[in-house]
Tab-separated table of C-alpha atoms in Angstrom:
chain	number	residue	atom	x	y	z
A	1301	UNK	CA	-13.444	22.709	-11.272
A	1302	UNK	CA	-11.908	24.417	-8.277
A	1303	UNK	CA	-9.975	22.465	-5.609
A	1304	UNK	CA	-9.116	24.035	-2.275
A	1305	UNK	CA	-7.409	22.868	0.928
A	1306	UNK	CA	-8.535	23.897	4.429
A	1307	UNK	CA	-6.728	23.422	7.756
A	1308	UNK	CA	-9.253	23.757	10.601
A	1309	UNK	CA	-9.823	22.765	14.225
A	1310	UNK	CA	-13.020	20.791	13.635
A	1311	UNK	CA	-15.219	19.492	10.833
A	1312	UNK	CA	-18.030	22.042	11.532
A	1313	UNK	CA	-15.496	24.831	10.911
A	1314	UNK	CA	-14.488	23.161	7.653
A	1315	UNK	CA	-18.086	22.740	6.506
A	1316	UNK	CA	-18.819	26.413	7.242
A	1317	UNK	CA	-15.762	27.604	5.305
A	1318	UNK	CA	-16.490	25.295	2.372
A	1319	UNK	CA	-20.130	26.391	2.196
A	1320	UNK	CA	-19.171	30.099	2.345
A	1321	UNK	CA	-16.364	29.916	-0.229
A	1322	UNK	CA	-17.295	27.065	-2.569
A	1323	UNK	CA	-21.064	26.872	-2.104
A	1324	UNK	CA	-23.463	24.056	-1.270
A	1325	UNK	CA	-22.498	22.029	-4.353
A	1326	UNK	CA	-18.933	21.447	-3.132
A	1327	UNK	CA	-17.656	17.872	-2.687
A	1328	UNK	CA	-15.207	16.860	0.059
A	1329	UNK	CA	-12.422	14.826	-1.545
A	1330	UNK	CA	-10.430	13.880	1.570
A	1331	UNK	CA	-10.005	14.522	5.276
A	1332	UNK	CA	-7.100	13.633	7.545
A	1333	UNK	CA	-5.642	14.636	10.910
A	1334	UNK	CA	-2.344	16.546	10.897
A	1335	UNK	CA	-0.078	18.201	13.461
A	1336	UNK	CA	1.367	21.684	12.980
A	1337	UNK	CA	3.373	24.222	14.918
A	1338	UNK	CA	5.235	23.308	18.068
A	1339	UNK	CA	8.859	23.778	19.129
A	1340	UNK	CA	11.638	21.365	18.133
A	1341	UNK	CA	9.020	18.774	17.161
A	1342	UNK	CA	7.162	19.021	20.473
A	1343	UNK	CA	3.836	20.559	21.556
A	1344	UNK	CA	2.310	20.282	18.090
A	1345	UNK	CA	-1.375	21.084	17.745
A	1346	UNK	CA	-3.802	18.685	16.126
A	1347	UNK	CA	-5.630	20.049	13.101
A	1348	UNK	CA	-7.863	18.596	10.407
A	1349	UNK	CA	-6.897	18.961	6.753
A	1350	UNK	CA	-9.898	18.975	4.406
A	1351	UNK	CA	-9.640	19.020	0.594
A	1352	UNK	CA	-12.844	20.116	-1.205
A	1353	UNK	CA	-13.786	20.776	-4.816
A	1354	UNK	CA	-16.657	22.364	-6.727
A	1355	UNK	CA	-17.584	22.231	-10.412
A	1356	UNK	CA	-19.387	25.509	-10.956
A	1357	UNK	CA	-17.948	29.007	-10.684
A	1358	UNK	CA	-17.491	30.798	-7.376
A	1359	UNK	CA	-20.117	32.998	-5.815
A	1360	UNK	CA	-21.162	36.234	-7.513
A	1361	UNK	CA	-19.238	38.414	-5.055
A	1362	UNK	CA	-15.954	36.838	-6.162
A	1363	UNK	CA	-14.497	37.678	-9.565
A	1364	UNK	CA	-15.293	34.858	-11.918
A	1365	UNK	CA	-12.593	32.985	-13.745
A	1366	UNK	CA	-13.121	31.404	-17.150
A	1367	UNK	CA	-14.212	27.834	-16.639
A	1368	UNK	CA	-12.032	25.073	-17.984
A	1369	UNK	CA	-13.521	23.389	-21.045
A	1370	UNK	CA	-15.304	20.115	-20.367
A	1371	UNK	CA	-13.260	17.130	-21.403
A	1372	UNK	CA	-14.018	13.488	-21.863
A	1373	UNK	CA	-11.901	11.262	-19.646
A	1374	UNK	CA	-10.291	8.514	-21.699
A	1375	UNK	CA	-11.283	5.095	-20.498
A	1376	UNK	CA	-7.618	4.135	-20.186
A	1377	UNK	CA	-7.057	7.026	-17.750
A	1378	UNK	CA	-9.719	5.951	-15.274
A	1379	UNK	CA	-8.837	3.200	-12.763
A	1380	UNK	CA	-10.970	0.106	-12.857
A	1381	UNK	CA	-11.977	0.772	-9.256
A	1382	UNK	CA	-13.619	4.073	-10.253
A	1383	UNK	CA	-15.527	2.498	-13.127
A	1384	UNK	CA	-16.736	-0.266	-10.827
A	1385	UNK	CA	-17.678	2.275	-8.169
A	1386	UNK	CA	-19.770	4.375	-10.587
A	1387	UNK	CA	-21.557	1.253	-11.851
A	1388	UNK	CA	-22.241	0.016	-8.309
A	1389	UNK	CA	-23.659	3.373	-7.210
A	1390	UNK	CA	-26.373	3.302	-9.933
A	1391	UNK	CA	-27.654	-0.180	-9.080
A	1392	UNK	CA	-31.057	0.054	-7.386
A	1393	UNK	CA	-31.245	-3.432	-5.896
A	1394	UNK	CA	-28.162	-5.471	-5.018
A	1395	UNK	CA	-28.532	-9.062	-3.879
A	1396	UNK	CA	-24.908	-9.979	-4.421
A	1397	UNK	CA	-21.727	-8.345	-5.693
A	1398	UNK	CA	-22.166	-8.218	-9.484
A	1399	UNK	CA	-19.446	-8.500	-12.074
A	1400	UNK	CA	-18.855	-5.094	-13.609
A	1401	UNK	CA	-18.903	-4.638	-17.368
A	1402	UNK	CA	-16.662	-1.991	-18.821
A	1403	UNK	CA	-18.451	-2.058	-22.168
A	1404	UNK	CA	-20.424	1.164	-21.734
A	1405	UNK	CA	-20.368	4.486	-23.616
A	1406	UNK	CA	-17.807	6.978	-22.439
A	1407	UNK	CA	-19.266	9.777	-20.337
A	1408	UNK	CA	-17.959	13.201	-19.543
A	1409	UNK	CA	-17.096	12.956	-15.859
A	1410	UNK	CA	-15.257	15.307	-13.576
A	1411	UNK	CA	-12.968	14.125	-10.803
A	1412	UNK	CA	-15.488	15.301	-8.201
A	1413	UNK	CA	-18.179	13.060	-9.727
A	1414	UNK	CA	-15.806	10.102	-9.766
A	1415	UNK	CA	-14.802	10.682	-6.124
A	1416	UNK	CA	-18.473	10.984	-5.104
A	1417	UNK	CA	-19.294	7.743	-6.936
A	1418	UNK	CA	-16.394	5.983	-5.229
A	1419	UNK	CA	-17.544	7.145	-1.794
A	1420	UNK	CA	-21.098	5.960	-2.485
A	1421	UNK	CA	-19.820	2.618	-3.737
A	1422	UNK	CA	-17.844	2.101	-0.519
A	1423	UNK	CA	-21.063	2.603	1.459
A	1424	UNK	CA	-22.740	0.019	-0.786
A	1425	UNK	CA	-19.907	-2.439	-0.127
A	1426	UNK	CA	-20.239	-1.951	3.650
A	1427	UNK	CA	-23.987	-2.624	3.414
A	1428	UNK	CA	-23.351	-5.791	1.412
A	1429	UNK	CA	-20.720	-6.964	3.930
A	1430	UNK	CA	-23.265	-6.701	6.754
A	1431	UNK	CA	-25.961	-8.682	4.861
A	1432	UNK	CA	-24.129	-10.895	2.359
A	1433	UNK	CA	-26.117	-13.175	0.055
A	1434	UNK	CA	-23.525	-14.300	-2.487
A	1435	UNK	CA	-24.015	-16.999	-5.076
A	1436	UNK	CA	-22.179	-20.275	-4.319
A	1437	UNK	CA	-19.978	-20.248	-7.423
A	1438	UNK	CA	-19.695	-16.484	-7.847
A	1439	UNK	CA	-16.267	-14.979	-8.497
A	1440	UNK	CA	-15.613	-11.455	-7.415
A	1441	UNK	CA	-13.801	-8.964	-9.656
A	1442	UNK	CA	-10.203	-8.325	-8.791
A	1443	UNK	CA	-8.719	-4.886	-8.388
A	1444	UNK	CA	-5.282	-4.454	-9.897
A	1445	UNK	CA	-3.739	-1.498	-8.058
A	1446	UNK	CA	-0.536	-1.650	-10.082
A	1447	UNK	CA	-2.371	-0.872	-13.344
A	1448	UNK	CA	-4.299	2.067	-11.878
A	1449	UNK	CA	-2.965	5.492	-12.934
A	1450	UNK	CA	-2.128	8.107	-10.327
A	1451	UNK	CA	-4.378	10.974	-9.293
A	1452	UNK	CA	-1.911	13.317	-10.981
A	1453	UNK	CA	-2.654	11.586	-14.294
A	1454	UNK	CA	-6.352	12.162	-13.766
A	1455	UNK	CA	-5.757	15.844	-13.097
A	1456	UNK	CA	-3.651	16.128	-16.229
A	1457	UNK	CA	-6.385	14.453	-18.309
A	1458	UNK	CA	-8.826	17.045	-16.951
A	1459	UNK	CA	-6.493	19.939	-17.768
A	1460	UNK	CA	-6.222	20.977	-14.088
A	1461	UNK	CA	-3.387	21.866	-11.759
A	1462	UNK	CA	-2.961	20.722	-8.170
A	1463	UNK	CA	-0.613	21.675	-5.343
A	1464	UNK	CA	1.912	19.089	-4.038
A	1465	UNK	CA	0.101	18.901	-0.683
A	1466	UNK	CA	-3.238	18.174	-2.321
A	1467	UNK	CA	-1.635	15.655	-4.680
A	1468	UNK	CA	-0.088	13.664	-1.829
A	1469	UNK	CA	-3.276	13.735	0.232
A	1470	UNK	CA	-5.460	12.595	-2.660
A	1471	UNK	CA	-3.070	9.831	-3.668
A	1472	UNK	CA	-2.974	8.409	-0.144
A	1473	UNK	CA	-6.712	8.698	0.500
A	1474	UNK	CA	-7.860	7.218	-2.807
A	1475	UNK	CA	-5.402	4.329	-2.610
A	1476	UNK	CA	-6.557	3.656	0.949
A	1477	UNK	CA	-10.176	3.577	-0.192
A	1478	UNK	CA	-9.348	1.209	-3.055
A	1479	UNK	CA	-7.557	-1.134	-0.652
A	1480	UNK	CA	-10.570	-0.991	1.695
A	1481	UNK	CA	-12.865	-1.952	-1.179
A	1482	UNK	CA	-10.627	-4.880	-2.046
A	1483	UNK	CA	-10.600	-5.959	1.618
A	1484	UNK	CA	-14.386	-5.897	1.770
A	1485	UNK	CA	-14.589	-8.010	-1.377
A	1486	UNK	CA	-12.187	-10.552	0.092
A	1487	UNK	CA	-14.264	-10.724	3.255
A	1488	UNK	CA	-17.444	-11.280	1.241
A	1489	UNK	CA	-15.697	-14.057	-0.670
A	1490	UNK	CA	-14.654	-15.724	2.589
A	1491	UNK	CA	-18.184	-15.453	3.956
A	1492	UNK	CA	-19.630	-16.962	0.791
A	1493	UNK	CA	-17.224	-19.911	1.020
A	1494	UNK	CA	-17.778	-20.198	4.786
A	1495	UNK	CA	-21.332	-21.404	4.212
A	1496	UNK	CA	-20.152	-24.765	2.893
A	1497	UNK	CA	-20.936	-27.871	4.893
A	1498	UNK	CA	-17.910	-29.445	6.563
A	1499	UNK	CA	-17.525	-33.018	7.784
A	1500	UNK	CA	-17.944	-33.396	11.535
A	1501	UNK	CA	-14.261	-34.086	12.219
A	1502	UNK	CA	-13.135	-30.992	10.311
A	1503	UNK	CA	-15.829	-28.842	11.930
A	1504	UNK	CA	-14.581	-29.930	15.369
A	1505	UNK	CA	-11.031	-28.895	14.453
A	1506	UNK	CA	-12.299	-25.537	13.180
A	1507	UNK	CA	-14.153	-24.939	16.457
A	1508	UNK	CA	-11.026	-25.923	18.402
A	1509	UNK	CA	-8.904	-23.331	16.594
A	1510	UNK	CA	-11.489	-20.613	17.173
A	1511	UNK	CA	-11.649	-21.521	20.876
A	1512	UNK	CA	-7.888	-21.021	20.961
A	1513	UNK	CA	-8.586	-17.375	19.944
A	1514	UNK	CA	-7.013	-17.646	16.531
A	1515	UNK	CA	-8.015	-15.050	13.940
A	1516	UNK	CA	-10.951	-16.260	11.846
A	1517	UNK	CA	-9.144	-15.370	8.604
A	1518	UNK	CA	-6.215	-17.664	9.420
A	1519	UNK	CA	-8.549	-20.444	10.581
A	1520	UNK	CA	-10.591	-20.290	7.364
A	1521	UNK	CA	-7.417	-20.420	5.279
A	1522	UNK	CA	-6.267	-23.633	6.960
A	1523	UNK	CA	-9.717	-25.250	6.961
A	1524	UNK	CA	-10.260	-24.388	3.271
A	1525	UNK	CA	-6.950	-25.999	2.307
A	1526	UNK	CA	-7.845	-29.157	4.235
A	1527	UNK	CA	-11.360	-29.259	2.768
A	1528	UNK	CA	-10.037	-28.986	-0.785
A	1529	UNK	CA	-7.655	-31.907	-0.230
A	1530	UNK	CA	-10.479	-33.951	1.324
A	1531	UNK	CA	-12.671	-33.389	-1.745
A	1532	UNK	CA	-9.826	-34.147	-4.171
A	1533	UNK	CA	-9.119	-37.475	-2.426
A	1534	UNK	CA	-12.690	-38.714	-2.603
A	1535	UNK	CA	-14.140	-37.588	0.746
A	1536	UNK	CA	-13.004	-40.769	2.467
A	1537	UNK	CA	-10.878	-39.395	5.307
A	1538	UNK	CA	-11.144	-40.489	8.912
A	1539	UNK	CA	-10.612	-38.265	12.003
A	1540	UNK	CA	-6.891	-39.120	12.144
A	1541	UNK	CA	-6.389	-37.980	8.544
A	1542	UNK	CA	-8.022	-34.608	9.275
A	1543	UNK	CA	-5.822	-34.137	12.352
A	1544	UNK	CA	-2.704	-35.049	10.390
A	1545	UNK	CA	-3.597	-32.612	7.624
A	1546	UNK	CA	-4.109	-29.821	10.155
A	1547	UNK	CA	-0.695	-30.541	11.670
A	1548	UNK	CA	0.766	-30.194	8.176
A	1549	UNK	CA	-0.902	-26.775	7.864
A	1550	UNK	CA	0.581	-25.708	11.203
A	1551	UNK	CA	4.015	-27.023	10.217
A	1552	UNK	CA	3.895	-25.120	6.927
A	1553	UNK	CA	2.805	-21.944	8.694
A	1554	UNK	CA	5.678	-22.119	11.192
A	1555	UNK	CA	8.296	-22.714	8.488
A	1556	UNK	CA	10.483	-19.611	8.449
A	1557	UNK	CA	8.809	-18.188	11.555
A	1558	UNK	CA	10.899	-20.018	14.177
A	1559	UNK	CA	14.462	-18.906	14.848
A	1560	UNK	CA	17.313	-20.319	16.851
A	1561	UNK	CA	18.488	-18.641	20.029
A	1562	UNK	CA	21.008	-15.842	20.296
A	1563	UNK	CA	23.500	-15.988	17.418
A	1564	UNK	CA	27.148	-16.719	18.226
A	1565	UNK	CA	28.404	-13.466	16.686
A	1566	UNK	CA	25.859	-11.239	18.463
A	1567	UNK	CA	27.525	-8.745	20.809
A	1568	UNK	CA	24.515	-7.086	22.446
A	1569	UNK	CA	20.897	-8.156	22.932
A	1570	UNK	CA	18.195	-5.560	23.642
A	1571	UNK	CA	15.108	-6.745	25.491
A	1572	UNK	CA	12.085	-4.486	24.867
A	1573	UNK	CA	8.426	-4.701	25.745
A	1574	UNK	CA	5.589	-3.206	27.777
A	1575	UNK	CA	5.326	-3.216	31.544
A	1576	UNK	CA	4.699	-6.415	33.468
A	1577	UNK	CA	5.596	-9.044	30.862
A	1578	UNK	CA	8.658	-10.396	32.732
A	1579	UNK	CA	11.586	-8.836	30.869
A	1580	UNK	CA	14.003	-8.804	33.826
A	1581	UNK	CA	13.401	-12.437	34.743
A	1582	UNK	CA	13.718	-13.419	31.091
A	1583	UNK	CA	17.098	-11.669	30.874
A	1584	UNK	CA	18.356	-13.694	33.842
A	1585	UNK	CA	17.243	-16.915	32.119
A	1586	UNK	CA	18.971	-15.928	28.872
A	1587	UNK	CA	22.165	-15.100	30.762
A	1588	UNK	CA	22.157	-18.471	32.508
A	1589	UNK	CA	21.635	-20.259	29.181
A	1590	UNK	CA	24.573	-18.451	27.574
A	1591	UNK	CA	26.813	-19.022	30.588
A	1592	UNK	CA	26.138	-22.689	31.277
A	1593	UNK	CA	25.232	-24.076	27.827
A	1594	UNK	CA	27.432	-21.994	25.535
A	1595	UNK	CA	30.240	-20.905	27.881
A	1596	UNK	CA	30.031	-17.203	26.957
A	1597	UNK	CA	31.047	-14.399	29.313
A	1598	UNK	CA	27.948	-12.258	29.885
A	1599	UNK	CA	27.400	-8.713	31.163
A	1600	UNK	CA	24.227	-6.861	32.187
A	1601	UNK	CA	23.080	-3.325	31.381
A	1602	UNK	CA	19.807	-1.886	32.672
A	1603	UNK	CA	18.058	1.367	31.829
A	1604	UNK	CA	14.976	0.521	33.911
A	1605	UNK	CA	15.450	3.189	36.573
A	1606	UNK	CA	11.740	4.061	36.653
A	1607	UNK	CA	10.314	0.960	38.312
A	1608	UNK	CA	10.819	0.536	42.043
A	1609	UNK	CA	13.500	-2.091	42.858
A	1610	UNK	CA	13.973	-2.960	39.173
A	1611	UNK	CA	17.732	-2.335	39.374
A	1612	UNK	CA	17.994	-4.269	42.620
A	1613	UNK	CA	16.202	-7.246	41.094
A	1614	UNK	CA	18.689	-7.428	38.224
A	1615	UNK	CA	21.565	-6.757	40.622
A	1616	UNK	CA	20.500	-9.814	42.615
A	1617	UNK	CA	20.516	-11.975	39.500
A	1618	UNK	CA	23.911	-10.554	38.515
A	1619	UNK	CA	25.357	-11.471	41.927
A	1620	UNK	CA	23.975	-15.015	41.735
A	1621	UNK	CA	25.319	-15.570	38.208
A	1622	UNK	CA	28.556	-13.657	38.975
A	1623	UNK	CA	28.243	-11.277	36.000
A	1624	UNK	CA	28.973	-7.504	35.900
A	1625	UNK	CA	26.105	-4.978	35.889
A	1626	UNK	CA	26.004	-1.383	34.578
A	1627	UNK	CA	23.147	1.117	35.075
A	1628	UNK	CA	22.551	3.733	32.345
A	1629	UNK	CA	20.203	6.694	31.985
A	1630	UNK	CA	21.333	8.267	28.697
A	1631	UNK	CA	23.051	7.369	25.418
A	1632	UNK	CA	26.307	8.719	26.826
A	1633	UNK	CA	26.047	6.398	29.816
A	1634	UNK	CA	25.417	3.503	27.435
A	1635	UNK	CA	28.643	4.114	25.510
A	1636	UNK	CA	30.646	4.237	28.746
A	1637	UNK	CA	28.961	1.062	30.001
A	1638	UNK	CA	29.749	-0.799	26.791
A	1639	UNK	CA	33.378	0.316	27.083
A	1640	UNK	CA	33.577	-1.084	30.636
A	1641	UNK	CA	31.986	-4.371	29.481
A	1642	UNK	CA	34.174	-4.794	26.391
A	1643	UNK	CA	35.715	-7.949	27.847
A	1644	UNK	CA	32.309	-9.680	27.794
A	1645	UNK	CA	31.329	-11.921	24.888
A	1646	UNK	CA	27.674	-10.885	25.156
A	1647	UNK	CA	25.864	-7.953	26.780
A	1648	UNK	CA	22.172	-8.273	27.699
A	1649	UNK	CA	20.365	-4.948	28.097
A	1650	UNK	CA	17.166	-4.618	30.107
A	1651	UNK	CA	15.182	-1.639	28.786
A	1652	UNK	CA	12.522	0.100	30.847
A	1653	UNK	CA	8.983	-1.189	30.481
A	1654	UNK	CA	6.986	1.380	28.529
A	1655	UNK	CA	3.320	2.140	27.961
A	1656	UNK	CA	3.051	1.116	24.310
A	1657	UNK	CA	0.236	3.645	23.734
A	1658	UNK	CA	2.596	6.557	24.489
A	1659	UNK	CA	4.704	7.109	21.358
A	1660	UNK	CA	7.091	9.481	23.133
A	1661	UNK	CA	7.959	6.919	25.807
A	1662	UNK	CA	8.433	4.163	23.237
A	1663	UNK	CA	10.616	6.486	21.129
A	1664	UNK	CA	13.037	6.878	24.062
A	1665	UNK	CA	14.181	3.322	23.414
A	1666	UNK	CA	15.504	4.307	19.999
A	1667	UNK	CA	18.121	6.582	21.562
A	1668	UNK	CA	19.518	3.645	23.558
A	1669	UNK	CA	20.010	1.253	20.658
A	1670	UNK	CA	23.649	1.087	19.522
A	1671	UNK	CA	23.044	-0.372	16.081
A	1672	UNK	CA	26.666	-0.076	15.042
A	1673	UNK	CA	27.337	-3.245	17.048
A	1674	UNK	CA	26.211	-6.727	16.036
A	1675	UNK	CA	22.958	-6.746	17.924
A	1676	UNK	CA	19.553	-8.389	18.185
A	1677	UNK	CA	16.375	-6.805	19.503
A	1678	UNK	CA	13.840	-9.043	21.207
A	1679	UNK	CA	10.228	-8.103	21.876
A	1680	UNK	CA	8.814	-9.749	25.002
A	1681	UNK	CA	5.060	-10.442	25.020
A	1682	UNK	CA	2.905	-12.122	27.629
A	1683	UNK	CA	0.514	-14.838	26.465
A	1684	UNK	CA	-1.931	-13.694	29.139
A	1685	UNK	CA	-2.515	-10.470	27.151
A	1686	UNK	CA	-5.415	-10.124	24.728
A	1687	UNK	CA	-4.648	-10.846	21.085
A	1688	UNK	CA	-5.654	-7.310	20.071
A	1689	UNK	CA	-3.311	-5.768	22.661
A	1690	UNK	CA	-0.435	-7.993	21.604
A	1691	UNK	CA	-0.816	-6.821	18.006
A	1692	UNK	CA	-0.889	-3.152	19.052
A	1693	UNK	CA	2.237	-3.658	21.160
A	1694	UNK	CA	4.064	-5.295	18.250
A	1695	UNK	CA	2.945	-2.492	15.933
A	1696	UNK	CA	4.205	0.305	18.210
A	1697	UNK	CA	7.522	-1.313	19.148
A	1698	UNK	CA	7.989	-2.568	15.577
A	1699	UNK	CA	8.909	0.942	14.429
A	1700	UNK	CA	12.396	0.384	15.876
A	1701	UNK	CA	13.447	-2.774	13.998
A	1702	UNK	CA	12.509	-5.789	16.060
A	1703	UNK	CA	14.216	-9.075	15.192
A	1704	UNK	CA	12.697	-11.804	17.331
A	1705	UNK	CA	9.932	-12.326	19.856
A	1706	UNK	CA	9.798	-14.095	23.227
A	1707	UNK	CA	6.463	-15.223	24.661
A	1708	UNK	CA	6.258	-15.438	28.453
A	1709	UNK	CA	3.785	-16.911	30.970
A	1710	UNK	CA	3.147	-19.987	28.860
A	1711	UNK	CA	1.993	-21.786	32.022
A	1712	UNK	CA	-0.596	-19.127	32.944
A	1713	UNK	CA	-2.916	-19.521	29.944
A	1714	UNK	CA	-4.663	-22.187	27.922
A	1715	UNK	CA	-5.110	-20.088	24.769
A	1716	UNK	CA	-2.195	-20.158	22.341
A	1717	UNK	CA	-3.902	-18.790	19.221
A	1718	UNK	CA	-2.697	-15.206	19.832
A	1719	UNK	CA	0.885	-16.442	19.406
A	1720	UNK	CA	0.039	-17.544	15.847
A	1721	UNK	CA	-1.872	-14.303	15.195
A	1722	UNK	CA	1.190	-12.183	16.015
A	1723	UNK	CA	3.492	-14.306	13.863
A	1724	UNK	CA	0.979	-14.089	11.001
A	1725	UNK	CA	0.635	-10.289	11.122
A	1726	UNK	CA	4.222	-9.165	11.821
A	1727	UNK	CA	7.665	-10.040	10.368
A	1728	UNK	CA	8.922	-11.506	13.651
A	1729	UNK	CA	10.504	-14.887	14.303
A	1730	UNK	CA	9.790	-16.795	17.512
A	1731	UNK	CA	12.887	-17.700	19.484
A	1732	UNK	CA	12.105	-18.489	23.140
A	1733	UNK	CA	9.148	-19.156	25.422
A	1734	UNK	CA	9.034	-19.163	29.224
A	1735	UNK	CA	6.749	-21.311	31.365
A	1736	UNK	CA	7.606	-20.269	34.912
A	1737	UNK	CA	9.738	-18.025	37.106
A	1738	UNK	CA	12.535	-20.460	37.914
A	1739	UNK	CA	15.967	-19.327	36.740
A	1740	UNK	CA	17.435	-20.849	34.616
A	1741	UNK	CA	15.077	-23.812	34.141
A	1742	UNK	CA	11.855	-22.296	32.771
A	1743	UNK	CA	13.212	-21.200	29.393
A	1744	UNK	CA	12.164	-23.142	26.297
A	1745	UNK	CA	13.487	-23.035	22.764
A	1746	UNK	CA	10.442	-22.942	20.459
A	1747	UNK	CA	9.888	-25.917	18.133
A	1748	UNK	CA	7.208	-26.743	15.562
A	1749	UNK	CA	6.096	-29.896	17.330
A	1750	UNK	CA	5.763	-28.177	20.679
A	1751	UNK	CA	3.691	-25.312	19.266
A	1752	UNK	CA	1.454	-27.714	17.344
A	1753	UNK	CA	0.758	-29.720	20.494
A	1754	UNK	CA	-0.023	-26.591	22.489
A	1755	UNK	CA	-2.468	-25.304	19.888
A	1756	UNK	CA	-4.264	-28.631	19.430
A	1757	UNK	CA	-4.275	-29.469	23.133
A	1758	UNK	CA	-2.333	-32.687	22.667
A	1759	UNK	CA	0.700	-31.691	24.760
A	1760	UNK	CA	1.516	-30.245	28.170
A	1761	UNK	CA	3.033	-26.866	28.981
């Protein structure tokens, strides 16, 4: 078998090159987007890397090389996912996800055949996910990724050699596909269990959580736990018992996800986030809290020189609170500003609001973080944003070690599910929430009871 890597501008170019050099029987093993060229890491061009393979010899106009002898792949060298994929691809009619038996004669398979079978099996899984008809008590097979050998081991069992670039690409792509298959199986399992009949009180709570824009996966996890307890205790619960059990689920979820305010030994606090979420006003509220409640001497630093009147807004707050303010535009300015504010117990830094979709703009923040000091980095998110956007923001800013999160505009929305979605998907702890523009009053320290009441609609903002 011959494996070759192509770097092209588009997939049609890759297909033409593969057809000309490897023939029509070639199999594409992986594709991914890469960036090459450029100057000092900038102005890189986007290319597509395609790895293809073919079993038979090259075309007649190319000198032929002796073909590698066919070898049987030991069953222990083939990951369970590949064996399941090859079995799934030969099934003519699939009504549900079958359990896969490994008790079959060993066959002589090449890596290209295995990769093709895996790709076909993924398509089968996607078709099943769209039209699931699982059996009520059916258990899906589990994929153990830790026991699966590497692609390099497969190549060695086939007596082939591979370049480091191809090895890395194949490892990443195949592992990604295996994880996708496992995800699809988990989704099918959730859908099969979602068809159960729930008591009216529990169904109402489930609908309430979904109306709060919580992720369906998290909702089903909570509802399943409550339903299991209800069955175990004889199906005799009243509405109050269901509500109490849901509050226990919320309390357990929030355990470890709520943090105190700014630590006493913290020297500098960075406030990061996208445009328009209220970072500057939040900084003024934090400063007032530290001044009046904890008696700490506070200083301001701002790097938001892009937005009109941003510096003046913070300067006004600084004058009202009687705290010093420094304006910086570069890492050198930041070091000088910190030197001038060394008499302060705590420095609060207002970073410029950035378009989270622009990686270069977000990366500028990294140059302004003086991590040698005892610091905390807060991400500020607005509860009026869509849940999907909030997750993308957390993902982009999360590359630069976020510690805690502050949710603003609590009073401008009635949907609090996205707050739980962010805490569920990212390793952030919730510290503060804001419910107005009044300084210093509208700053709240997050508590389990308060969040539970907001989500269930039993409290006031």
